[in-house]
GROMACS .gro file of C-alpha atoms in nm:
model
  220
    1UNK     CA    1   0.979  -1.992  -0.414
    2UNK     CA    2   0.737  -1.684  -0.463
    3UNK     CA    3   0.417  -1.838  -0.352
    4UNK     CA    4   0.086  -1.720  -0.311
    5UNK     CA    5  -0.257  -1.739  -0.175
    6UNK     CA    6  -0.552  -1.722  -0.315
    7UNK     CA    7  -0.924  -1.658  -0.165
    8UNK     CA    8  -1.227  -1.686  -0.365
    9UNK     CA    9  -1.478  -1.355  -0.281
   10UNK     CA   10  -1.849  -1.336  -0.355
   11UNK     CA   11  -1.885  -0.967  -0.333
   12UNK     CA   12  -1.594  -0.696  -0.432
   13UNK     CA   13  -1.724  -0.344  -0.398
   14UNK     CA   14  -1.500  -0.034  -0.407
   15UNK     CA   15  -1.587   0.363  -0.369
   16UNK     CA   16  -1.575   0.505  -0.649
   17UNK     CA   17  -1.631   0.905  -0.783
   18UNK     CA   18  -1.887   1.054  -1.042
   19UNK     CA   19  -2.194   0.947  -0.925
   20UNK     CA   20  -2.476   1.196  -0.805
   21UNK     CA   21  -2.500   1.082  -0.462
   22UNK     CA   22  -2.356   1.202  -0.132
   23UNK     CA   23  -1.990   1.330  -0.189
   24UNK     CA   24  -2.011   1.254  -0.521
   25UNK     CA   25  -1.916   0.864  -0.434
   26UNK     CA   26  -2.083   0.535  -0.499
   27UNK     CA   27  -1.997   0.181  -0.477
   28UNK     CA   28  -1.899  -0.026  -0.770
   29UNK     CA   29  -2.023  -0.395  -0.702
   30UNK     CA   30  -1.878  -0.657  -0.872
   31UNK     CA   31  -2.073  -0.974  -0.799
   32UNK     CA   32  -1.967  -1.325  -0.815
   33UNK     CA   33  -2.171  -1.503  -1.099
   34UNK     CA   34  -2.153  -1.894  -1.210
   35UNK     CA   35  -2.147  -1.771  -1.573
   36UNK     CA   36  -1.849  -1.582  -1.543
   37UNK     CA   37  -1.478  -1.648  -1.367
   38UNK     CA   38  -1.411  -1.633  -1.021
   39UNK     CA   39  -1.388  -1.327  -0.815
   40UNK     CA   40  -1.032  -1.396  -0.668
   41UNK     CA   41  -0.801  -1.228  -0.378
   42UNK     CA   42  -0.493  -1.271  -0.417
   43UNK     CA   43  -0.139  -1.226  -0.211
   44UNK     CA   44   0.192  -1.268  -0.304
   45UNK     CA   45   0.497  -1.288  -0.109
   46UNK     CA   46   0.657  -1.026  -0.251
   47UNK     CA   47   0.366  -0.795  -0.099
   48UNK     CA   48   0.168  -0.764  -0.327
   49UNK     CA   49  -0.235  -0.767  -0.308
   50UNK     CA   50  -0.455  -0.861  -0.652
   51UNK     CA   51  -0.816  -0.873  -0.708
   52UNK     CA   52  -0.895  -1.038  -1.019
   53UNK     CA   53  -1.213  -1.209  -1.273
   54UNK     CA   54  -1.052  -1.389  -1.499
   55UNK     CA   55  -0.771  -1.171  -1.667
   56UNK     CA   56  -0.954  -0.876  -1.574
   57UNK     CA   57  -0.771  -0.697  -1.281
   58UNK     CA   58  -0.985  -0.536  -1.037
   59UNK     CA   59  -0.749  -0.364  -0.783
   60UNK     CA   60  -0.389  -0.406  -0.738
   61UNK     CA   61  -0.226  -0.278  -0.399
   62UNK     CA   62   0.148  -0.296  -0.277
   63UNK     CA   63   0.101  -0.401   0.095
   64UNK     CA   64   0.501  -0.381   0.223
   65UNK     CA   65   0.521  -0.001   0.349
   66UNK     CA   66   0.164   0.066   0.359
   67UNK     CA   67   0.044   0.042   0.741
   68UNK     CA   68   0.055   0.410   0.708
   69UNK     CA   69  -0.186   0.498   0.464
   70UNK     CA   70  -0.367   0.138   0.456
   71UNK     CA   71  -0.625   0.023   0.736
   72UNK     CA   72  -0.792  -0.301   0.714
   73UNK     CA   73  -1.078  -0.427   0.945
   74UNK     CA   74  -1.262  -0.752   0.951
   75UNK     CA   75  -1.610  -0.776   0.975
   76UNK     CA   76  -1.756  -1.112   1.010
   77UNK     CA   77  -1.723  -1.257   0.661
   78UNK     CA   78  -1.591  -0.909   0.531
   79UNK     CA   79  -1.228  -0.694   0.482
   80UNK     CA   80  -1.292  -0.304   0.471
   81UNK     CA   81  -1.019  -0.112   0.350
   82UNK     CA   82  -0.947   0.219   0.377
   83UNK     CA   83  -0.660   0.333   0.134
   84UNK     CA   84  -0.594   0.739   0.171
   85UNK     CA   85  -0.370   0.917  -0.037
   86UNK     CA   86  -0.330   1.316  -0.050
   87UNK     CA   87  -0.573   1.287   0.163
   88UNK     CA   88  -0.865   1.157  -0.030
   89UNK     CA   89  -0.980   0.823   0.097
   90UNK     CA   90  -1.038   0.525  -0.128
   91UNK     CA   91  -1.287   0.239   0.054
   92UNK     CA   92  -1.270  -0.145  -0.092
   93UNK     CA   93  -1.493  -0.407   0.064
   94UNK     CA   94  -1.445  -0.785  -0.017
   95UNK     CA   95  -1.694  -1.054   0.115
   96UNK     CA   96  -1.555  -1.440   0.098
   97UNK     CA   97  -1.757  -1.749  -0.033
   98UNK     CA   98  -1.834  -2.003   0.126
   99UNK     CA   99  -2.062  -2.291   0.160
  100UNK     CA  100  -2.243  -2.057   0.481
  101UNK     CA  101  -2.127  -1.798   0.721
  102UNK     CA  102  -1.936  -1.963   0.932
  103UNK     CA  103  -1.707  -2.118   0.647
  104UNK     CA  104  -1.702  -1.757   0.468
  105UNK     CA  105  -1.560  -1.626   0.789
  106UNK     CA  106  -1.324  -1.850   0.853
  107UNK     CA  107  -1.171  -1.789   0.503
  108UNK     CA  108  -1.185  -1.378   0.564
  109UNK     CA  109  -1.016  -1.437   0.889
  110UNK     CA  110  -0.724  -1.683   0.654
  111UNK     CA  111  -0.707  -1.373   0.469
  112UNK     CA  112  -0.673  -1.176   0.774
  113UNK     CA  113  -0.423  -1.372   0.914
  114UNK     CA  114  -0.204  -1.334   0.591
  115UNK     CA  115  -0.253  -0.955   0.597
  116UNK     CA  116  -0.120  -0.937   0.937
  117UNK     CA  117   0.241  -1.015   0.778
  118UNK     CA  118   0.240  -0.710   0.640
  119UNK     CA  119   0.002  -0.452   0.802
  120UNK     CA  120  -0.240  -0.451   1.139
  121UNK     CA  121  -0.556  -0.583   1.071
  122UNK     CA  122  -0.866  -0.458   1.302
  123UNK     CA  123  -1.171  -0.669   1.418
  124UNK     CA  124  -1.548  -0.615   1.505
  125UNK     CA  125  -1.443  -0.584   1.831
  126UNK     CA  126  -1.191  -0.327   1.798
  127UNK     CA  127  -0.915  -0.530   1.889
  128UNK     CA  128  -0.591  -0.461   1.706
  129UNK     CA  129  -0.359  -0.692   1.581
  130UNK     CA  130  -0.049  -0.606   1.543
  131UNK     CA  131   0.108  -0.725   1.200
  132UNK     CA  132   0.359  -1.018   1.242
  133UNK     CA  133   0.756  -1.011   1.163
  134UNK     CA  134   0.763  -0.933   0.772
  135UNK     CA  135   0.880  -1.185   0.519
  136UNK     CA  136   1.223  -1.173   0.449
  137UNK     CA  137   1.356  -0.970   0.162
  138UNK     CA  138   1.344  -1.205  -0.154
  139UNK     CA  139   1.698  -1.130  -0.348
  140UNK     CA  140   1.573  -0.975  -0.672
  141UNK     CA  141   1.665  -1.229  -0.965
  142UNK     CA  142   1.923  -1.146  -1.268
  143UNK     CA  143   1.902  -1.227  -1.581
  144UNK     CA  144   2.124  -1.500  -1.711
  145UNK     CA  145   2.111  -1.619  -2.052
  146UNK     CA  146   2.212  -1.611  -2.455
  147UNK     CA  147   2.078  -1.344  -2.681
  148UNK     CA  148   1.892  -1.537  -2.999
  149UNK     CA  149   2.109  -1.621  -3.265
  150UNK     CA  150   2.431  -1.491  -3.068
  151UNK     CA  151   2.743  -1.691  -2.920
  152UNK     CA  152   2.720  -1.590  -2.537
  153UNK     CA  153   3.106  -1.462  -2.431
  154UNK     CA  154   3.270  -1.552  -2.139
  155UNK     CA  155   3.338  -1.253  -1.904
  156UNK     CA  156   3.598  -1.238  -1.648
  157UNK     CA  157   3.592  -0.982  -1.370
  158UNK     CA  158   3.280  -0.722  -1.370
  159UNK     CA  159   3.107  -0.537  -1.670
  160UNK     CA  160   3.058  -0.221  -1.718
  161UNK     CA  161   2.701  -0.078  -1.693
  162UNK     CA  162   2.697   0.001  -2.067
  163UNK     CA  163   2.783  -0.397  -2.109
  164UNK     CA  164   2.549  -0.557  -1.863
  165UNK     CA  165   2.296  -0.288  -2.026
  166UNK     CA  166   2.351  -0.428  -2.329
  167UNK     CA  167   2.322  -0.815  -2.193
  168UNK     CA  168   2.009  -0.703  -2.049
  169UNK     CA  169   1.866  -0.598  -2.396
  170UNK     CA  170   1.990  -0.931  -2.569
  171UNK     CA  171   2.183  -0.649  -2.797
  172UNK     CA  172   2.520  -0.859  -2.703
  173UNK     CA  173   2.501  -1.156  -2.528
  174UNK     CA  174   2.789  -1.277  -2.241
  175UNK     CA  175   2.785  -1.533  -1.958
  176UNK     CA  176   2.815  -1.371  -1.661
  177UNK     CA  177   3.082  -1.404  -1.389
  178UNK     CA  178   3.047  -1.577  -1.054
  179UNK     CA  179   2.952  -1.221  -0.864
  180UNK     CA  180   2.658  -1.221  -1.072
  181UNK     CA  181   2.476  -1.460  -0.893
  182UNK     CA  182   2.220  -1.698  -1.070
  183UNK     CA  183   1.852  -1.682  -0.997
  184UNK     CA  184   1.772  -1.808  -0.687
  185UNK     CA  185   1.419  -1.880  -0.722
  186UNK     CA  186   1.342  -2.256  -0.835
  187UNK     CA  187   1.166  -2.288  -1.160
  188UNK     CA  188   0.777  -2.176  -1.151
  189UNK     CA  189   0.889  -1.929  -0.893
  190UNK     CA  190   0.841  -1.634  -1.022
  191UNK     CA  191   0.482  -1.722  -1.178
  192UNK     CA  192   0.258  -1.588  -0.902
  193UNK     CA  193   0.438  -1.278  -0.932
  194UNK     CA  194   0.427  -1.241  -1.310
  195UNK     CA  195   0.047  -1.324  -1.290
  196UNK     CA  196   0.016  -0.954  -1.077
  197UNK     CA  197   0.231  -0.762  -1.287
  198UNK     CA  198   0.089  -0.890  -1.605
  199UNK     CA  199  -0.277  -0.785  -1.446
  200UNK     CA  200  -0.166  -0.438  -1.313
  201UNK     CA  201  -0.262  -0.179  -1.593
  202UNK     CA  202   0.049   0.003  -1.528
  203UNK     CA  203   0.294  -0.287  -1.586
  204UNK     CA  204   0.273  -0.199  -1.983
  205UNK     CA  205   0.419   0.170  -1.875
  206UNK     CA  206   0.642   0.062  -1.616
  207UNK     CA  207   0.815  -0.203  -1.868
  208UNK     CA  208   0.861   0.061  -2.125
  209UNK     CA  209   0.991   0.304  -1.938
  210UNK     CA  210   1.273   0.060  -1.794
  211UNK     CA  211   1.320   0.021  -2.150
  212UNK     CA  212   1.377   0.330  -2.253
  213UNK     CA  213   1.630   0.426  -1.959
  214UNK     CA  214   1.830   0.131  -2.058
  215UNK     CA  215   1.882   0.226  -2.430
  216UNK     CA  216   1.923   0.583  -2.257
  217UNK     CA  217   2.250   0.474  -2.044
  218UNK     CA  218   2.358   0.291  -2.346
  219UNK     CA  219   2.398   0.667  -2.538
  220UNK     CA  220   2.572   0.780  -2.230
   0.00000   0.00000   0.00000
């Protein structure tokens, strides 16, 4: 199962350009308030890293791959991090909740911990710690089902990519053969991971544009 953890923040503040200050940078605060949702962290097994109020998405980073460009460092109750990408430099800084400091650390140093599966994590101290083995690869699922209103047909052997195309648009609807393995994630597996994509602005984009290469291959 795709699971994931989940860290409530009282602070999320990120770098951010067109102010009038030094570099032309400032920092966006986003403060935890009892009349609105939770400021939440979020990380997914699958690598990915969501900050969320509500269904209002904050900052969404892919971890897996990122040690390069990423740098994290702990700070008592705090996670700096440092994304840089052609070479400009992107800060985020998350402080946890808690019922005092000592609990608030101990839930940025969970977080921590959960980082290091993916990246090295720095402390106060300058200690480095090295990221631990990375999750295994989760087999990506396939999708096995009827179109609406259309009598699924038994296929023997493979299909063709114009077929399975056409499966995967529900524009002609077959049960797939044996080498097309079912799903092997157990039923409310896959909801953590929806949750990020549905809450990354670019999912919209990214879901139309698999879209339209499908229908593409199907003119080819």
């Amino acid at each position: 199962m795709m699971a994931a953890q989940t860290w409530k923040l009282k602070r999320f503040g990120r770098m951010v350009a067109g102010s009038t200050e030094k570099n032309g940078k400032t920092w966006e605060i986003t403060e935890a308030d009892d009349s609105k949702p939770d400021i939440v962290l979020m990380i997914v097994e699958s690598g990915h890293l969501l900050v969320s109020q509500g269904q209002i998405c904050l900052e969404a980073v892919m971890l897996l791959g990122a040690s390069d460009c990423l740098k994290v460092h702990q700070k008592s109750d705090n996670l700096i991090f440092r994304l840089t990408l052609k070479g400009e430099s992107h800060l985020m800084r998350m402080q946890f909740g808690g019922i005092n400091r000592e609990e608030a650390t101990k839930e940025c140093s969970g977080a921590a911990e959960k980082l290091m599966e993916y990246l090295p994590v720095t402390t106060q101290y300058n200690t480095a710690r090295p990221p631990n083995q990375p999750p295994s690869e989760i087999n990506a699922p396939v999708i096995q089902g009827d179109a609406v209103g259309v009598e699924s047909e038994v296929v023997q052997g493979s299909l063709s990519i114009k077929r399975l195309t056409q499966h995967l648009l529900g524009e002609h609807a077959v049960t797939l053969p044996l080498q097309y393995p079912h799903c092997s994630l157990p039923q409310g597996g896959l909801e953590p991971f929806l949750h990020v994509c549905l809450l990354d602005p670019s999912f919209p984009a990214l879901v139309e544009r698999v879209e339209e290469e499908l229908k593409k291959l199907l003119q080819e």
